[in-house]
XYZ file of C-alpha atoms in Angstrom:
495
model
C 112.759 87.103 127.905
C 114.310 90.244 127.778
C 116.874 90.611 125.208
C 119.864 93.359 125.094
C 121.995 93.345 122.089
C 125.480 94.804 122.198
C 127.155 96.293 119.839
C 129.400 92.707 118.996
C 127.394 90.229 120.404
C 126.531 86.566 117.493
C 123.018 85.728 117.965
C 121.236 82.837 116.233
C 117.472 83.349 115.724
C 115.666 79.891 115.125
C 111.791 78.764 115.341
C 110.877 82.210 112.491
C 108.610 82.658 109.850
C 110.401 84.418 107.535
C 108.045 86.444 104.905
C 110.450 86.949 100.923
C 108.350 90.090 100.077
C 106.772 88.199 97.665
C 102.724 88.588 96.308
C 102.114 85.629 97.326
C 104.670 86.146 100.815
C 105.326 82.402 101.366
C 106.592 81.381 104.653
C 110.239 79.752 104.925
C 111.219 78.436 107.702
C 113.543 76.698 109.095
C 115.612 78.414 108.552
C 118.619 80.294 110.765
C 119.576 84.467 110.615
C 122.701 84.777 112.279
C 123.290 88.827 113.303
C 126.239 89.921 114.220
C 126.846 93.245 116.248
C 124.125 94.963 114.002
C 124.113 93.433 110.355
C 122.590 89.941 108.982
C 125.219 87.824 108.065
C 123.658 85.087 107.177
C 120.367 82.230 106.906
C 121.374 79.005 107.295
C 119.941 75.700 107.590
C 121.726 75.000 111.393
C 122.347 77.172 113.996
C 126.505 77.980 113.593
C 128.606 76.071 115.837
C 130.603 79.300 117.853
C 130.785 79.498 121.828
C 129.909 83.736 121.956
C 126.751 82.926 119.359
C 123.670 82.931 122.032
C 121.014 81.803 120.227
C 116.822 83.020 120.508
C 114.461 81.227 119.816
C 111.303 83.571 117.679
C 108.651 80.675 119.042
C 107.092 80.575 115.175
C 106.191 84.752 114.737
C 107.119 86.180 111.892
C 110.368 88.683 110.332
C 109.111 90.575 107.602
C 110.549 93.623 105.729
C 109.870 96.928 106.910
C 107.506 98.836 105.614
C 107.495 101.495 103.235
C 104.966 104.574 102.978
C 104.536 105.822 99.951
C 102.160 109.329 100.732
C 103.619 111.167 104.147
C 102.974 114.575 105.302
C 106.121 114.485 108.623
C 104.666 118.502 109.307
C 101.095 116.268 110.089
C 99.310 115.348 112.940
C 95.750 113.864 111.604
C 94.066 115.547 115.021
C 90.777 116.360 114.017
C 89.162 120.083 113.673
C 86.395 120.912 114.270
C 86.059 123.559 111.769
C 88.917 123.959 109.265
C 91.820 125.752 109.810
C 93.793 128.823 108.205
C 96.918 125.799 106.825
C 98.974 129.158 105.349
C 98.760 131.343 108.506
C 99.236 127.992 110.655
C 102.656 127.826 108.224
C 103.772 131.111 108.311
C 103.768 130.918 112.702
C 104.955 128.524 112.541
C 108.554 129.184 110.434
C 108.377 133.371 111.293
C 110.838 133.048 114.006
C 114.141 130.823 114.588
C 112.893 129.439 118.177
C 109.633 128.097 116.269
C 110.894 126.800 113.232
C 113.545 124.974 115.648
C 110.263 123.659 117.708
C 108.391 122.379 114.497
C 111.354 120.462 113.197
C 112.241 119.267 116.434
C 107.941 118.223 116.606
C 108.717 116.690 112.609
C 112.217 114.334 113.443
C 109.733 112.803 115.710
C 107.080 112.170 113.613
C 108.633 110.390 112.064
C 110.592 108.271 114.852
C 106.722 107.110 115.581
C 107.185 106.293 111.117
C 109.515 104.060 112.687
C 108.599 102.696 115.984
C 105.225 102.073 114.109
C 106.618 99.464 111.501
C 107.199 102.073 108.695
C 111.147 101.955 108.071
C 110.666 104.039 104.609
C 108.842 107.169 104.013
C 108.113 108.863 101.036
C 107.583 113.010 101.396
C 105.144 114.616 99.178
C 105.169 118.194 100.866
C 107.131 119.523 103.755
C 107.934 123.004 105.631
C 111.273 124.179 103.859
C 114.057 122.343 103.646
C 113.289 120.148 107.041
C 112.328 116.190 105.526
C 115.463 116.578 103.588
C 117.554 118.296 106.294
C 115.848 114.978 108.434
C 116.937 112.651 106.235
C 120.087 113.248 105.984
C 120.541 113.328 109.875
C 118.882 110.192 110.000
C 121.334 108.912 106.945
C 124.323 109.903 109.824
C 122.717 108.594 112.706
C 121.942 111.464 114.537
C 118.463 111.197 114.475
C 116.342 108.287 115.217
C 113.781 107.683 111.839
C 113.040 105.543 108.996
C 114.303 106.559 105.857
C 113.384 109.680 103.682
C 113.175 109.397 100.387
C 111.532 113.550 100.382
C 110.339 116.087 97.606
C 110.270 118.830 101.226
C 107.602 121.407 99.655
C 105.358 120.917 97.181
C 104.866 123.074 93.440
C 101.132 124.493 93.621
C 99.189 127.400 92.082
C 97.547 130.598 94.299
C 94.059 129.261 95.492
C 95.576 125.820 94.771
C 95.910 122.513 96.843
C 98.481 123.342 100.353
C 99.588 126.778 98.698
C 101.245 128.635 101.038
C 101.817 125.789 103.502
C 103.460 122.575 102.626
C 103.480 123.998 99.283
C 104.321 126.521 97.415
C 102.587 129.012 94.769
C 103.642 129.427 91.126
C 102.382 132.722 89.651
C 103.535 131.533 86.234
C 105.759 128.288 84.874
C 108.513 131.082 85.471
C 108.400 130.604 88.939
C 107.123 127.068 88.799
C 110.585 126.158 87.604
C 112.493 128.352 89.717
C 111.458 126.213 92.931
C 111.875 123.732 91.431
C 115.081 124.976 91.085
C 115.210 126.044 94.280
C 114.164 122.281 94.835
C 116.859 121.104 93.729
C 119.921 123.151 95.795
C 117.499 121.340 98.753
C 119.238 117.911 97.567
C 115.463 116.048 96.990
C 114.895 112.929 96.602
C 111.650 114.261 94.422
C 108.998 116.509 93.057
C 105.781 117.119 94.089
C 103.008 118.628 92.203
C 99.360 119.681 93.664
C 97.709 119.811 89.961
C 93.763 119.577 91.481
C 91.968 120.622 94.488
C 90.683 118.096 96.950
C 87.851 117.441 99.085
C 88.001 119.897 101.675
C 89.006 122.959 98.861
C 85.527 122.245 96.949
C 82.992 124.891 97.560
C 80.157 122.890 95.818
C 78.707 119.481 95.111
C 79.998 117.525 92.708
C 83.836 119.710 91.921
C 85.882 117.358 94.455
C 89.215 117.288 92.204
C 88.774 120.605 90.703
C 92.154 120.901 87.569
C 94.306 124.443 88.977
C 97.182 123.817 87.019
C 97.381 124.994 83.743
C 98.606 121.585 81.412
C 101.509 124.056 80.197
C 102.645 124.450 84.101
C 103.007 120.553 84.572
C 104.369 120.053 81.449
C 107.317 122.669 81.697
C 108.124 121.061 85.313
C 108.070 117.357 84.616
C 110.690 118.425 81.189
C 112.613 119.958 83.857
C 112.594 117.845 86.710
C 113.124 114.682 84.204
C 115.928 116.078 82.443
C 117.266 117.267 85.874
C 116.954 112.708 87.292
C 113.620 113.688 89.029
C 110.769 111.874 89.473
C 107.073 113.253 89.436
C 104.700 112.769 92.265
C 101.094 113.897 91.623
C 98.023 115.631 93.971
C 94.885 114.695 91.497
C 91.533 113.700 92.415
C 89.132 114.073 89.022
C 89.833 112.338 86.307
C 90.460 115.739 83.971
C 93.497 115.853 86.622
C 94.987 112.498 86.514
C 94.395 112.508 82.479
C 95.930 116.463 82.479
C 98.388 114.686 84.208
C 99.339 111.750 83.010
C 99.966 113.658 79.609
C 102.030 115.660 80.325
C 104.897 113.065 82.101
C 103.839 112.873 85.512
C 105.062 109.452 86.980
C 102.689 108.377 89.633
C 99.682 109.912 90.283
C 98.737 110.457 93.886
C 95.100 109.590 95.085
C 93.413 108.950 92.012
C 89.695 109.194 89.873
C 87.002 106.631 88.909
C 88.895 105.497 85.577
C 88.087 105.337 81.606
C 90.188 104.194 79.511
C 92.070 106.579 78.085
C 93.449 106.762 81.457
C 94.483 103.598 81.724
C 95.891 103.910 78.438
C 98.161 106.531 79.821
C 99.215 105.063 82.880
C 99.808 102.329 80.481
C 101.964 104.166 77.617
C 103.689 107.231 80.314
C 104.634 103.462 82.059
C 103.407 105.542 85.841
C 101.581 104.038 88.884
C 98.982 104.907 90.754
C 99.036 105.665 95.068
C 96.641 104.437 95.893
C 95.464 106.885 99.712
C 92.342 105.291 100.720
C 92.368 106.246 105.103
C 92.316 110.203 104.264
C 88.425 109.507 102.820
C 87.170 107.580 104.846
C 86.288 109.351 107.382
C 84.348 111.758 104.898
C 82.312 109.248 103.094
C 81.930 106.396 105.282
C 81.626 108.655 109.202
C 78.718 109.952 110.804
C 78.916 114.229 110.582
C 78.328 114.545 114.241
C 82.110 112.811 114.003
C 83.492 114.491 111.305
C 82.362 118.319 111.717
C 82.667 118.267 107.595
C 79.597 119.885 106.726
C 77.101 118.665 104.168
C 78.998 120.015 100.550
C 82.751 117.549 102.047
C 80.536 114.380 103.077
C 78.718 114.664 99.362
C 82.300 115.345 98.228
C 84.499 112.956 99.976
C 81.960 109.859 98.571
C 83.009 110.858 95.384
C 86.777 110.700 96.478
C 86.983 107.627 97.859
C 84.613 106.609 95.343
C 87.410 107.024 92.927
C 90.053 106.249 94.408
C 88.931 102.466 95.334
C 87.662 102.047 91.931
C 90.619 103.752 90.243
C 92.971 100.872 92.561
C 90.826 97.758 91.517
C 91.526 99.498 87.732
C 94.630 99.660 87.575
C 95.374 96.510 89.649
C 92.778 94.058 86.640
C 95.179 95.928 84.165
C 97.965 95.176 85.770
C 99.019 99.117 85.919
C 101.925 99.615 89.517
C 99.842 100.239 92.630
C 102.348 101.275 96.345
C 100.230 102.172 99.461
C 100.822 105.761 101.169
C 98.294 107.205 104.090
C 97.803 110.749 103.580
C 99.389 111.076 107.141
C 98.249 114.520 107.963
C 95.148 114.446 107.080
C 92.276 114.865 109.521
C 92.081 111.626 111.210
C 95.401 109.918 110.059
C 98.186 110.133 111.860
C 101.490 108.567 111.879
C 101.089 105.248 113.481
C 98.761 103.965 111.606
C 100.283 102.988 108.508
C 98.785 99.318 108.911
C 94.891 100.850 108.748
C 96.183 101.307 105.042
C 97.100 98.103 103.972
C 93.454 96.488 105.973
C 91.261 99.352 103.528
C 93.034 98.474 100.767
C 92.206 94.090 101.042
C 88.580 95.400 102.006
C 87.808 98.148 99.054
C 89.528 96.601 96.614
C 89.715 92.858 97.159
C 93.252 91.959 97.636
C 94.209 88.816 99.791
C 95.997 90.248 102.916
C 99.873 88.601 101.518
C 99.358 91.082 97.888
C 98.874 94.389 100.587
C 101.675 93.146 102.280
C 103.611 92.803 99.268
C 101.884 96.033 98.037
C 103.175 97.962 100.694
C 107.197 96.200 101.246
C 108.358 94.532 97.825
C 106.052 96.291 95.294
C 107.016 99.959 97.094
C 110.767 99.117 97.146
C 111.111 98.648 93.485
C 108.904 101.984 92.117
C 110.639 103.440 95.346
C 113.499 102.543 92.992
C 115.241 101.411 96.097
C 114.102 98.348 94.955
C 117.063 95.466 93.885
C 115.562 92.005 94.675
C 115.101 92.707 98.156
C 113.341 90.109 99.522
C 114.571 87.876 101.945
C 116.226 85.910 99.406
C 118.677 88.674 98.654
C 119.952 87.754 101.704
C 122.499 85.569 100.241
C 123.592 88.211 97.698
C 123.517 91.526 99.689
C 124.269 92.269 103.310
C 124.778 95.507 104.114
C 124.749 97.202 107.210
C 121.894 99.565 109.438
C 121.959 100.897 112.766
C 119.939 99.235 114.823
C 116.827 101.782 116.549
C 118.850 103.749 118.841
C 117.279 105.371 122.274
C 119.028 107.256 123.778
C 119.077 106.043 128.202
C 116.474 103.102 126.939
C 116.940 99.699 126.371
C 115.549 98.745 122.862
C 112.795 96.879 124.427
C 109.529 97.091 122.860
C 106.106 95.136 122.782
C 104.383 93.304 119.599
C 100.751 94.320 119.795
C 98.410 91.524 120.411
C 97.918 89.239 116.587
C 100.151 91.413 115.045
C 102.038 88.318 114.078
C 99.498 85.499 115.590
C 100.454 85.582 119.052
C 98.405 86.560 121.732
C 99.576 89.063 124.114
C 100.589 88.820 127.904
C 99.274 89.812 130.723
C 99.505 93.882 131.622
C 102.513 94.279 133.725
C 101.998 97.163 136.333
C 103.799 99.427 134.647
C 101.473 99.637 131.434
C 98.909 100.042 134.219
C 100.416 103.029 134.834
C 100.733 104.210 131.579
C 96.871 103.979 130.839
C 96.225 106.106 133.629
C 98.801 107.912 132.978
C 96.967 108.636 129.265
C 93.268 108.802 129.396
C 90.403 107.695 128.067
C 91.122 108.566 123.979
C 94.124 106.227 124.610
C 92.329 103.392 126.836
C 90.280 103.512 123.695
C 92.634 102.479 121.449
C 94.427 100.173 123.382
C 91.205 98.663 123.559
C 90.933 98.879 119.717
C 94.482 97.579 119.992
C 93.425 94.035 121.399
C 89.664 93.923 119.631
C 91.145 93.501 116.973
C 94.176 91.554 117.546
C 92.085 88.756 118.052
C 90.196 88.342 115.086
C 94.320 88.884 113.672
C 95.348 85.964 115.892
C 91.681 83.633 114.773
C 92.747 84.812 111.430
C 97.052 83.254 111.545
C 95.594 80.287 112.864
C 93.226 79.532 109.580
C 96.526 79.750 108.285
C 96.154 83.886 106.850
C 98.332 86.323 107.298
C 97.346 89.586 108.276
C 98.598 93.346 109.039
C 97.445 93.367 112.265
C 97.298 96.602 114.494
C 101.044 97.058 115.071
C 103.008 98.352 118.509
C 102.422 102.024 116.990
C 98.439 101.841 118.407
C 98.221 104.822 120.968
C 98.768 108.708 121.543
C 100.024 110.773 119.308
C 102.796 111.826 120.660
C 107.030 111.720 120.634
C 106.554 110.681 124.242
C 104.085 107.294 124.953
C 104.910 106.929 120.403
C 104.897 102.900 121.235
C 100.931 103.448 122.884
C 99.018 101.334 125.234
C 100.814 98.180 124.230
C 104.050 98.500 124.609
C 106.359 97.031 127.137
C 109.835 95.262 128.508
C 108.948 92.155 127.980
C 110.070 91.882 123.971
C 112.465 93.438 121.172
C 111.844 95.309 117.971
C 114.821 95.076 115.952
C 115.716 97.098 112.615
C 118.657 95.344 110.270
C 118.979 95.378 106.945
C 118.382 92.761 103.364
C 119.943 94.896 100.240
C 118.689 98.964 100.593
C 115.204 97.959 102.691
C 115.575 97.159 106.328
C 113.718 94.347 107.716
C 111.735 94.241 111.652
C 112.311 91.319 113.631
C 110.609 90.929 116.214
C 110.503 88.558 119.480
C 109.572 87.560 122.765
């Protein structure tokens, strides 16, 4: 059934399965979620007796905390390239005129909207164009644009010849220049600071040297000390053991990506109370895809395998040693889009051996805690912390969405006429994505029937375009409502 939300309407959602956000993601059943307008007002055992209360039967569907993507570059679309492009030159062109900047900002804001439509209600940006990320953050918070909550770093700090220097990071030639960029970021009211300490797979020019140290330890320490004094946490791109140790020893709070660990690295993580942001997604194509698909060079594939193994092993060892781990998909890297954060959870489960429930916990409650927006955001906290959040709005459109087949173990219905027309418009590539969504959905449904909760493909599969970010599995049969629990938003799905 289709449901049209009104700001003053009261709803009672029954027969839903609530995922709490805890490590074991215990399902809570037999409870009624009561909303008024755009606010969750209560969770009770019975439907309140009220003449203006509308009852919505969720028919066994799941309600879960919104996903948190902890490593995002909003300027990237993830489109694979036949050869490496000059990102520095491209960014200079995009930011060169008022018109091109306006176009670029529109693209970035559309990508943020796509993140939300794919089930991500909070993103942590770690390198962007100018002040776009903080500007967009404030516009979303003010209700001027649609998108997730943004924790923004704006441009990162790199060095000449360093990772992403001149594109989504500023090249600092000296410690003084690095500190001036930090001051500039503070004036833009960033939420965190990002350093590019090592190179990456695409920076390495020969085999065996991905993650080459680029930023001197003295610069890392100077920026971290000043950032901490100003109240900022520091995240750092590092893809080698040496880089991780330099970062941790000099004050970095979160290691983005990681590398093959050893005892010293484990000690530093614990001593510095740092956490790891695991990003398996961007390493998969270079390590596991055939080079005829990725257009990667032999050197890039060789180094891609080193980075992939290092990221996975670092995550495994961190988990085994009670080092906090969160997830990000490094969106913007080749093959990594703004709508497929769900894949990172699947990779995390597959390659580190954690349960599906723990993967969901890592991408929700755990990430909220480590991002500084936790405050016990689980479903149980509804009774104490209720906070109003805007519903997702579409100008001139109803807020109606379809949950992809098997997202929470529910089969998709027959395609509607408008879906068939949509398939014709998006072409072969989109059709393949739609087929993947349905195949994966069937498998997810089987897992759920066995009592195992798994995050399925989501309803964000489809062309990476703001015009069609719902993908091929959209229809006008279902609705998804972002609501809030304390500081963390919920995604509520029903047909």
